[in-house]
Amino acid sequence: MSTLPIRQKLIDIARREVGVKEVGRNTGKRVREYQAATNLEGTGWPWCAAFVCWCVREWGKDKEVLAALKMTPAQFEKWRPKTAAAFGLEDWARKNKLEILDADDKPTLRTGDISTYDMSHCGIVADDKRGVIFAIEGNTGASGGRDGDGVWDKNRNFRESRRFIRLLQP
């Protein structure tokens, strides 16, 4: 049975955030909410990983998601990522024995995979297309680059990518 409907719930959460913008530099009411989903205190620091952590945390509030992951709410809260670092997501995935795909192998992406990029940035893969990464990212700009002013839909070339973390098998 396909897990696409469960993985799509993560994208729906992330997509509802598209257009959220910083107030100041790396802060603002919504940005602070994303940052609070990590184990790093305060605000004013780059928040791409915080956005991913927040989306995953919200995803885990859904009973169907918990059932697919075979976790209780307490298990999920202990398991979910809480890192403020893009590459910290890879460390979290290794610790939790999740599948990590190397971008150099040009893997087939799946909706809901977490993407990390060589520029120390990350996002959530929104679509299963080959050759281009369609992702929703926090702390990025509407065009190009890594640091930015909000949450945006992004199209990135595979050459920018580093690894992909599969939260749930297809």
mmCIF file with all atom_site columns, C-alpha atoms in Angstrom, residues 4-130:
data_model
loop_
_atom_site.group_PDB
_atom_site.id
_atom_site.type_symbol
_atom_site.label_atom_id
_atom_site.label_alt_id
_atom_site.label_comp_id
_atom_site.label_asym_id
_atom_site.label_entity_id
_atom_site.label_seq_id
_atom_site.pdbx_PDB_ins_code
_atom_site.Cartn_x
_atom_site.Cartn_y
_atom_site.Cartn_z
_atom_site.occupancy
_atom_site.B_iso_or_equiv
_atom_site.pdbx_formal_charge
_atom_site.auth_seq_id
_atom_site.auth_comp_id
_atom_site.auth_asym_id
_atom_site.auth_atom_id
_atom_site.pdbx_PDB_model_num
ATOM 1   C CA . LEU A 1 4   ? 1.788  8.861  -0.481  1.00 0.00 ? 4   LEU A CA 1
ATOM 2   C CA . PRO A 1 5   ? -1.369 10.135 1.293   1.00 0.00 ? 5   PRO A CA 1
ATOM 3   C CA . ILE A 1 6   ? 0.498  10.108 4.630   1.00 0.00 ? 6   ILE A CA 1
ATOM 4   C CA . ARG A 1 7   ? 3.604  11.758 3.138   1.00 0.00 ? 7   ARG A CA 1
ATOM 5   C CA . GLN A 1 8   ? 1.390  14.319 1.383   1.00 0.00 ? 8   GLN A CA 1
ATOM 6   C CA . LYS A 1 9   ? 0.121  15.457 4.790   1.00 0.00 ? 9   LYS A CA 1
ATOM 7   C CA . LEU A 1 10  ? 3.660  16.722 5.545   1.00 0.00 ? 10  LEU A CA 1
ATOM 8   C CA . ILE A 1 11  ? 3.667  18.700 2.294   1.00 0.00 ? 11  ILE A CA 1
ATOM 9   C CA . ASP A 1 12  ? 0.245  20.136 3.069   1.00 0.00 ? 12  ASP A CA 1
ATOM 10  C CA . ILE A 1 13  ? 1.567  21.429 6.407   1.00 0.00 ? 13  ILE A CA 1
ATOM 11  C CA . ALA A 1 14  ? 4.643  22.959 4.762   1.00 0.00 ? 14  ALA A CA 1
ATOM 12  C CA . ARG A 1 15  ? 2.664  24.430 1.856   1.00 0.00 ? 15  ARG A CA 1
ATOM 13  C CA . ARG A 1 16  ? 0.304  26.275 4.222   1.00 0.00 ? 16  ARG A CA 1
ATOM 14  C CA . GLU A 1 17  ? 3.391  28.142 5.479   1.00 0.00 ? 17  GLU A CA 1
ATOM 15  C CA . VAL A 1 18  ? 4.522  29.375 2.041   1.00 0.00 ? 18  VAL A CA 1
ATOM 16  C CA . GLY A 1 19  ? 4.632  33.156 2.147   1.00 0.00 ? 19  GLY A CA 1
ATOM 17  C CA . VAL A 1 20  ? 5.461  33.432 5.859   1.00 0.00 ? 20  VAL A CA 1
ATOM 18  C CA . LYS A 1 21  ? 8.156  36.096 6.113   1.00 0.00 ? 21  LYS A CA 1
ATOM 19  C CA . GLU A 1 22  ? 10.688 37.136 8.707   1.00 0.00 ? 22  GLU A CA 1
ATOM 20  C CA . VAL A 1 23  ? 10.171 40.274 10.745  1.00 0.00 ? 23  VAL A CA 1
ATOM 21  C CA . GLY A 1 24  ? 13.693 41.574 11.199  1.00 0.00 ? 24  GLY A CA 1
ATOM 22  C CA . ARG A 1 25  ? 16.586 39.220 10.452  1.00 0.00 ? 25  ARG A CA 1
ATOM 23  C CA . ASN A 1 26  ? 15.990 35.523 11.222  1.00 0.00 ? 26  ASN A CA 1
ATOM 24  C CA . THR A 1 27  ? 13.178 36.328 13.628  1.00 0.00 ? 27  THR A CA 1
ATOM 25  C CA . GLY A 1 28  ? 9.522  37.270 13.854  1.00 0.00 ? 28  GLY A CA 1
ATOM 26  C CA . LYS A 1 29  ? 6.526  35.624 15.522  1.00 0.00 ? 29  LYS A CA 1
ATOM 27  C CA . ARG A 1 30  ? 6.218  32.679 13.090  1.00 0.00 ? 30  ARG A CA 1
ATOM 28  C CA . VAL A 1 31  ? 9.984  32.219 12.742  1.00 0.00 ? 31  VAL A CA 1
ATOM 29  C CA . ARG A 1 32  ? 10.286 32.014 16.534  1.00 0.00 ? 32  ARG A CA 1
ATOM 30  C CA . GLU A 1 33  ? 7.603  29.301 16.490  1.00 0.00 ? 33  GLU A CA 1
ATOM 31  C CA . TYR A 1 34  ? 9.687  27.283 13.997  1.00 0.00 ? 34  TYR A CA 1
ATOM 32  C CA . GLN A 1 35  ? 12.832 27.852 16.063  1.00 0.00 ? 35  GLN A CA 1
ATOM 33  C CA . ALA A 1 36  ? 11.040 26.647 19.203  1.00 0.00 ? 36  ALA A CA 1
ATOM 34  C CA . ALA A 1 37  ? 10.654 23.216 17.533  1.00 0.00 ? 37  ALA A CA 1
ATOM 35  C CA . THR A 1 38  ? 14.428 22.721 17.942  1.00 0.00 ? 38  THR A CA 1
ATOM 36  C CA . ASN A 1 39  ? 16.750 22.225 20.891  1.00 0.00 ? 39  ASN A CA 1
ATOM 37  C CA . LEU A 1 40  ? 18.451 25.605 20.305  1.00 0.00 ? 40  LEU A CA 1
ATOM 38  C CA . GLU A 1 41  ? 17.161 28.485 22.374  1.00 0.00 ? 41  GLU A CA 1
ATOM 39  C CA . GLY A 1 42  ? 16.607 32.055 21.312  1.00 0.00 ? 42  GLY A CA 1
ATOM 40  C CA . THR A 1 43  ? 16.109 33.567 17.897  1.00 0.00 ? 43  THR A CA 1
ATOM 41  C CA . GLY A 1 44  ? 18.087 35.467 15.289  1.00 0.00 ? 44  GLY A CA 1
ATOM 42  C CA . TRP A 1 45  ? 19.805 32.380 13.868  1.00 0.00 ? 45  TRP A CA 1
ATOM 43  C CA . PRO A 1 46  ? 19.264 30.715 10.446  1.00 0.00 ? 46  PRO A CA 1
ATOM 44  C CA . TRP A 1 47  ? 16.078 28.666 10.615  1.00 0.00 ? 47  TRP A CA 1
ATOM 45  C CA . CYS A 1 48  ? 15.836 26.340 7.603   1.00 0.00 ? 48  CYS A CA 1
ATOM 46  C CA . ALA A 1 49  ? 16.242 23.220 9.781   1.00 0.00 ? 49  ALA A CA 1
ATOM 47  C CA . ALA A 1 50  ? 13.888 24.687 12.383  1.00 0.00 ? 50  ALA A CA 1
ATOM 48  C CA . PHE A 1 51  ? 11.227 24.957 9.684   1.00 0.00 ? 51  PHE A CA 1
ATOM 49  C CA . VAL A 1 52  ? 11.695 21.273 8.782   1.00 0.00 ? 52  VAL A CA 1
ATOM 50  C CA . CYS A 1 53  ? 11.577 20.279 12.468  1.00 0.00 ? 53  CYS A CA 1
ATOM 51  C CA . TRP A 1 54  ? 8.410  22.300 12.992  1.00 0.00 ? 54  TRP A CA 1
ATOM 52  C CA . CYS A 1 55  ? 6.707  20.723 9.958   1.00 0.00 ? 55  CYS A CA 1
ATOM 53  C CA . VAL A 1 56  ? 7.640  17.218 11.112  1.00 0.00 ? 56  VAL A CA 1
ATOM 54  C CA . ARG A 1 57  ? 6.418  17.998 14.640  1.00 0.00 ? 57  ARG A CA 1
ATOM 55  C CA . GLU A 1 58  ? 3.062  19.201 13.286  1.00 0.00 ? 58  GLU A CA 1
ATOM 56  C CA . TRP A 1 59  ? 2.839  16.139 11.002  1.00 0.00 ? 59  TRP A CA 1
ATOM 57  C CA . GLY A 1 60  ? 3.188  13.891 14.045  1.00 0.00 ? 60  GLY A CA 1
ATOM 58  C CA . LYS A 1 61  ? -0.002 15.304 15.553  1.00 0.00 ? 61  LYS A CA 1
ATOM 59  C CA . ASP A 1 62  ? -1.990 13.326 12.974  1.00 0.00 ? 62  ASP A CA 1
ATOM 60  C CA . LYS A 1 63  ? -3.218 9.889  14.132  1.00 0.00 ? 63  LYS A CA 1
ATOM 61  C CA . GLU A 1 64  ? -2.793 8.383  10.650  1.00 0.00 ? 64  GLU A CA 1
ATOM 62  C CA . VAL A 1 65  ? 0.839  9.534  10.571  1.00 0.00 ? 65  VAL A CA 1
ATOM 63  C CA . LEU A 1 66  ? 1.490  8.005  13.985  1.00 0.00 ? 66  LEU A CA 1
ATOM 64  C CA . ALA A 1 67  ? -0.122 4.741  12.861  1.00 0.00 ? 67  ALA A CA 1
ATOM 65  C CA . ALA A 1 68  ? 2.001  4.648  9.674   1.00 0.00 ? 68  ALA A CA 1
ATOM 66  C CA . LEU A 1 69  ? 5.152  5.232  11.728  1.00 0.00 ? 69  LEU A CA 1
ATOM 67  C CA . LYS A 1 70  ? 3.949  2.765  14.387  1.00 0.00 ? 70  LYS A CA 1
ATOM 68  C CA . MET A 1 71  ? 4.509  5.286  17.178  1.00 0.00 ? 71  MET A CA 1
ATOM 69  C CA . THR A 1 72  ? 2.633  6.755  20.092  1.00 0.00 ? 72  THR A CA 1
ATOM 70  C CA . PRO A 1 73  ? 2.616  10.548 20.483  1.00 0.00 ? 73  PRO A CA 1
ATOM 71  C CA . ALA A 1 74  ? 5.301  10.249 23.184  1.00 0.00 ? 74  ALA A CA 1
ATOM 72  C CA . GLN A 1 75  ? 7.489  8.021  20.993  1.00 0.00 ? 75  GLN A CA 1
ATOM 73  C CA . PHE A 1 76  ? 7.093  10.419 18.088  1.00 0.00 ? 76  PHE A CA 1
ATOM 74  C CA . GLU A 1 77  ? 8.074  13.436 20.199  1.00 0.00 ? 77  GLU A CA 1
ATOM 75  C CA . LYS A 1 78  ? 11.202 11.613 21.357  1.00 0.00 ? 78  LYS A CA 1
ATOM 76  C CA . TRP A 1 79  ? 11.992 10.488 17.780  1.00 0.00 ? 79  TRP A CA 1
ATOM 77  C CA . ARG A 1 80  ? 11.332 13.637 15.736  1.00 0.00 ? 80  ARG A CA 1
ATOM 78  C CA . PRO A 1 81  ? 14.200 15.950 14.693  1.00 0.00 ? 81  PRO A CA 1
ATOM 79  C CA . LYS A 1 82  ? 15.028 18.863 16.974  1.00 0.00 ? 82  LYS A CA 1
ATOM 80  C CA . THR A 1 83  ? 18.219 20.109 15.371  1.00 0.00 ? 83  THR A CA 1
ATOM 81  C CA . ALA A 1 84  ? 18.850 23.683 14.289  1.00 0.00 ? 84  ALA A CA 1
ATOM 82  C CA . ALA A 1 85  ? 21.465 22.545 11.730  1.00 0.00 ? 85  ALA A CA 1
ATOM 83  C CA . ALA A 1 86  ? 20.744 21.411 8.172   1.00 0.00 ? 86  ALA A CA 1
ATOM 84  C CA . PHE A 1 87  ? 23.430 18.710 8.328   1.00 0.00 ? 87  PHE A CA 1
ATOM 85  C CA . GLY A 1 88  ? 22.209 17.873 11.829  1.00 0.00 ? 88  GLY A CA 1
ATOM 86  C CA . LEU A 1 89  ? 19.166 16.383 10.106  1.00 0.00 ? 89  LEU A CA 1
ATOM 87  C CA . GLU A 1 90  ? 21.494 13.834 8.508   1.00 0.00 ? 90  GLU A CA 1
ATOM 88  C CA . ASP A 1 91  ? 22.957 12.989 11.935  1.00 0.00 ? 91  ASP A CA 1
ATOM 89  C CA . TRP A 1 92  ? 19.430 12.609 13.321  1.00 0.00 ? 92  TRP A CA 1
ATOM 90  C CA . ALA A 1 93  ? 18.489 10.287 10.432  1.00 0.00 ? 93  ALA A CA 1
ATOM 91  C CA . ARG A 1 94  ? 21.582 8.113  10.978  1.00 0.00 ? 94  ARG A CA 1
ATOM 92  C CA . LYS A 1 95  ? 20.835 7.858  14.700  1.00 0.00 ? 95  LYS A CA 1
ATOM 93  C CA . ASN A 1 96  ? 17.284 6.776  13.916  1.00 0.00 ? 96  ASN A CA 1
ATOM 94  C CA . LYS A 1 97  ? 18.327 4.363  11.148  1.00 0.00 ? 97  LYS A CA 1
ATOM 95  C CA . LEU A 1 98  ? 16.340 6.166  8.459   1.00 0.00 ? 98  LEU A CA 1
ATOM 96  C CA . GLU A 1 99  ? 17.224 5.699  4.807   1.00 0.00 ? 99  GLU A CA 1
ATOM 97  C CA . ILE A 1 100 ? 19.676 8.376  3.644   1.00 0.00 ? 100 ILE A CA 1
ATOM 98  C CA . LEU A 1 101 ? 20.124 8.717  -0.102  1.00 0.00 ? 101 LEU A CA 1
ATOM 99  C CA . ASP A 1 102 ? 23.238 10.295 -1.561  1.00 0.00 ? 102 ASP A CA 1
ATOM 100 C CA . ALA A 1 103 ? 22.447 12.924 -4.181  1.00 0.00 ? 103 ALA A CA 1
ATOM 101 C CA . ASP A 1 104 ? 25.418 11.807 -6.299  1.00 0.00 ? 104 ASP A CA 1
ATOM 102 C CA . ASP A 1 105 ? 23.504 8.568  -6.935  1.00 0.00 ? 105 ASP A CA 1
ATOM 103 C CA . LYS A 1 106 ? 20.604 10.576 -8.461  1.00 0.00 ? 106 LYS A CA 1
ATOM 104 C CA . PRO A 1 107 ? 17.947 8.742  -6.451  1.00 0.00 ? 107 PRO A CA 1
ATOM 105 C CA . THR A 1 108 ? 14.270 8.875  -7.255  1.00 0.00 ? 108 THR A CA 1
ATOM 106 C CA . LEU A 1 109 ? 12.851 11.419 -4.846  1.00 0.00 ? 109 LEU A CA 1
ATOM 107 C CA . ARG A 1 110 ? 9.648  10.903 -2.967  1.00 0.00 ? 110 ARG A CA 1
ATOM 108 C CA . THR A 1 111 ? 7.158  13.437 -1.708  1.00 0.00 ? 111 THR A CA 1
ATOM 109 C CA . GLY A 1 112 ? 8.022  14.088 1.933   1.00 0.00 ? 112 GLY A CA 1
ATOM 110 C CA . ASP A 1 113 ? 11.756 13.351 1.730   1.00 0.00 ? 113 ASP A CA 1
ATOM 111 C CA . ILE A 1 114 ? 13.943 15.865 3.528   1.00 0.00 ? 114 ILE A CA 1
ATOM 112 C CA . SER A 1 115 ? 16.584 17.389 1.268   1.00 0.00 ? 115 SER A CA 1
ATOM 113 C CA . THR A 1 116 ? 19.926 18.761 2.397   1.00 0.00 ? 116 THR A CA 1
ATOM 114 C CA . TYR A 1 117 ? 22.080 20.928 0.151   1.00 0.00 ? 117 TYR A CA 1
ATOM 115 C CA . ASP A 1 118 ? 25.839 21.455 -0.045  1.00 0.00 ? 118 ASP A CA 1
ATOM 116 C CA . MET A 1 119 ? 25.360 25.093 1.036   1.00 0.00 ? 119 MET A CA 1
ATOM 117 C CA . SER A 1 120 ? 24.233 23.961 4.534   1.00 0.00 ? 120 SER A CA 1
ATOM 118 C CA . HIS A 1 121 ? 20.543 24.359 3.796   1.00 0.00 ? 121 HIS A CA 1
ATOM 119 C CA . CYS A 1 122 ? 17.528 22.038 3.781   1.00 0.00 ? 122 CYS A CA 1
ATOM 120 C CA . GLY A 1 123 ? 13.900 21.666 2.763   1.00 0.00 ? 123 GLY A CA 1
ATOM 121 C CA . ILE A 1 124 ? 11.081 19.193 2.242   1.00 0.00 ? 124 ILE A CA 1
ATOM 122 C CA . VAL A 1 125 ? 10.654 17.540 -1.163  1.00 0.00 ? 125 VAL A CA 1
ATOM 123 C CA . ALA A 1 126 ? 7.193  18.435 -2.423  1.00 0.00 ? 126 ALA A CA 1
ATOM 124 C CA . ASP A 1 127 ? 7.060  16.441 -5.650  1.00 0.00 ? 127 ASP A CA 1
ATOM 125 C CA . ASP A 1 128 ? 8.392  13.203 -7.133  1.00 0.00 ? 128 ASP A CA 1
ATOM 126 C CA . LYS A 1 129 ? 10.110 14.624 -10.231 1.00 0.00 ? 129 LYS A CA 1
ATOM 127 C CA . ARG A 1 130 ? 13.453 13.448 -11.608 1.00 0.00 ? 130 ARG A CA 1
#
